[in-house]
mmCIF file of C-alpha atoms in Angstrom:
data_model
loop_
_atom_site.group_PDB
_atom_site.id
_atom_site.type_symbol
_atom_site.label_atom_id
_atom_site.label_comp_id
_atom_site.label_asym_id
_atom_site.label_seq_id
_atom_site.Cartn_x
_atom_site.Cartn_y
_atom_site.Cartn_z
ATOM 1 C CA MET A 23 11.617 69.232 31.865
ATOM 2 C CA LYS A 24 13.235 72.651 31.632
ATOM 3 C CA TYR A 25 13.838 72.315 27.891
ATOM 4 C CA ARG A 26 10.248 71.276 27.235
ATOM 5 C CA GLN A 27 8.901 74.181 29.254
ATOM 6 C CA TRP A 28 11.240 76.631 27.533
ATOM 7 C CA LYS A 29 10.205 75.363 24.107
ATOM 8 C CA LYS A 30 6.489 75.505 24.937
ATOM 9 C CA ASN A 31 6.793 79.039 26.325
ATOM 10 C CA TYR A 32 8.724 80.164 23.244
ATOM 11 C CA LYS A 33 6.100 78.658 20.937
ATOM 12 C CA LYS A 34 3.269 80.213 22.980
ATOM 13 C CA LYS A 35 4.923 83.627 22.857
ATOM 14 C CA HIS A 36 6.112 83.634 19.218
ATOM 15 C CA GLY A 37 3.734 81.171 17.574
ATOM 16 C CA VAL A 38 6.497 78.997 16.089
ATOM 17 C CA ASN A 39 9.129 76.599 17.335
ATOM 18 C CA PRO A 40 12.435 78.229 18.345
ATOM 19 C CA PRO A 41 14.970 78.717 15.544
ATOM 20 C CA LEU A 42 18.187 76.722 15.407
ATOM 21 C CA GLU A 43 20.224 79.727 16.586
ATOM 22 C CA LEU A 44 18.395 79.715 19.944
ATOM 23 C CA ASP A 45 17.824 75.991 20.415
ATOM 24 C CA LYS A 46 21.003 74.539 21.945
ATOM 25 C CA ARG A 47 19.629 70.996 21.980
ATOM 26 C CA LYS A 48 18.939 71.091 18.236
ATOM 27 C CA GLN A 49 22.424 72.497 17.647
ATOM 28 C CA ARG A 50 24.060 69.640 19.564
ATOM 29 C CA ARG A 51 21.891 67.049 17.810
ATOM 30 C CA LEU A 52 22.727 68.520 14.396
ATOM 31 C CA ALA A 53 26.451 68.612 15.275
ATOM 32 C CA ARG A 54 26.382 64.913 16.241
ATOM 33 C CA LYS A 55 24.563 64.050 13.011
ATOM 34 C CA MET A 56 27.062 65.975 10.901
ATOM 35 C CA ALA A 57 29.977 64.312 12.718
ATOM 36 C CA ARG A 58 28.533 60.879 11.923
ATOM 37 C CA GLN A 59 28.127 61.821 8.261
ATOM 38 C CA ILE A 60 31.696 63.128 8.109
ATOM 39 C CA ASN A 61 32.998 59.927 9.706
ATOM 40 C CA LYS A 62 31.207 57.917 7.013
ATOM 41 C CA THR A 63 32.335 59.994 4.034
ATOM 42 C CA LEU A 64 35.832 61.018 5.124
ATOM 43 C CA PRO A 65 37.600 57.697 4.404
ATOM 44 C CA THR A 66 36.106 57.418 0.922
ATOM 45 C CA ALA A 67 36.945 61.045 0.161
ATOM 46 C CA ALA A 68 40.523 60.484 1.330
ATOM 47 C CA GLU A 69 40.839 57.393 -0.860
ATOM 48 C CA THR A 70 39.474 59.242 -3.875
ATOM 49 C CA LEU A 71 41.845 62.153 -3.300
ATOM 50 C CA THR A 72 44.825 59.823 -2.866
ATOM 51 C CA ALA A 73 43.994 57.987 -6.081
ATOM 52 C CA ALA A 74 43.635 61.272 -7.970
ATOM 53 C CA ILE A 75 46.999 62.523 -6.694
ATOM 54 C CA ASN A 76 48.658 59.229 -7.647
ATOM 55 C CA ARG A 77 47.213 59.435 -11.175
ATOM 56 C CA TRP A 78 48.373 63.036 -11.485
ATOM 57 C CA VAL A 79 51.894 62.159 -10.332
ATOM 58 C CA GLN A 80 52.035 59.242 -12.764
ATOM 59 C CA SER A 81 50.964 61.506 -15.631
ATOM 60 C CA ILE A 82 53.467 64.244 -14.769
ATOM 61 C CA LYS A 83 56.510 61.977 -14.287
ATOM 62 C CA PRO A 84 57.489 61.906 -18.001
ATOM 63 C CA ALA A 85 57.246 65.693 -18.205
ATOM 64 C CA LEU A 86 59.440 66.077 -15.111
ATOM 65 C CA ALA A 87 61.976 63.636 -16.539
ATOM 66 C CA THR A 88 62.146 65.618 -19.787
ATOM 67 C CA LEU A 89 62.500 68.863 -17.842
ATOM 68 C CA CYS A 90 65.368 67.459 -15.782
ATOM 69 C CA GLU A 91 67.115 66.180 -18.905
ATOM 70 C CA ASN A 92 66.780 69.593 -20.561
ATOM 71 C CA VAL A 93 68.109 71.396 -17.485
ATOM 72 C CA ALA A 94 71.041 68.962 -17.334
ATOM 73 C CA ALA A 95 71.787 69.623 -21.013
ATOM 74 C CA VAL A 96 71.689 73.393 -20.450
ATOM 75 C CA PHE A 97 74.125 73.144 -17.527
ATOM 76 C CA SER A 98 76.371 70.812 -19.508
ATOM 77 C CA ASN A 99 76.477 73.241 -22.433
ATOM 78 C CA MET A 100 77.085 76.145 -20.076
ATOM 79 C CA ALA A 101 79.946 74.285 -18.388
ATOM 80 C CA ALA A 102 81.498 73.465 -21.765
ATOM 81 C CA GLY A 103 81.265 77.104 -22.843
ATOM 82 C CA LEU A 104 82.839 78.330 -19.616
ATOM 83 C CA ARG A 105 85.563 75.716 -19.926
ATOM 84 C CA GLU A 106 86.370 76.888 -23.462
ATOM 85 C CA GLU A 107 86.477 80.529 -22.346
ATOM 86 C CA SER A 108 88.789 79.761 -19.427
ATOM 87 C CA GLU A 109 91.113 77.751 -21.707
ATOM 88 C CA ALA A 110 91.148 80.608 -24.196
ATOM 89 C CA VAL A 111 92.092 83.074 -21.465
ATOM 90 C CA GLU A 112 94.850 80.785 -20.181
ATOM 91 C CA ASN A 113 96.311 80.296 -23.696
ATOM 92 C CA ASP A 114 96.519 84.049 -24.376
#
């Protein structure tokens, strides 16, 4: 009964229903409603995000493979060059 009396007194004094910032009951009700909506949409959003990440990873795998091969070739060439230089120093 306290809530009803508070609401009626507020409306009598200000001419309108209390705003959401002052009405704790409306805030709790809205929070429960939002939580229910989040619980409904969260699993589908997670599935969509997971599928998008999987597609992205599948599309980037060839590029990563090429990058790794190029890096391996660079290190191989660098090792061969260093090997040649060390042999040249030892032969002098």
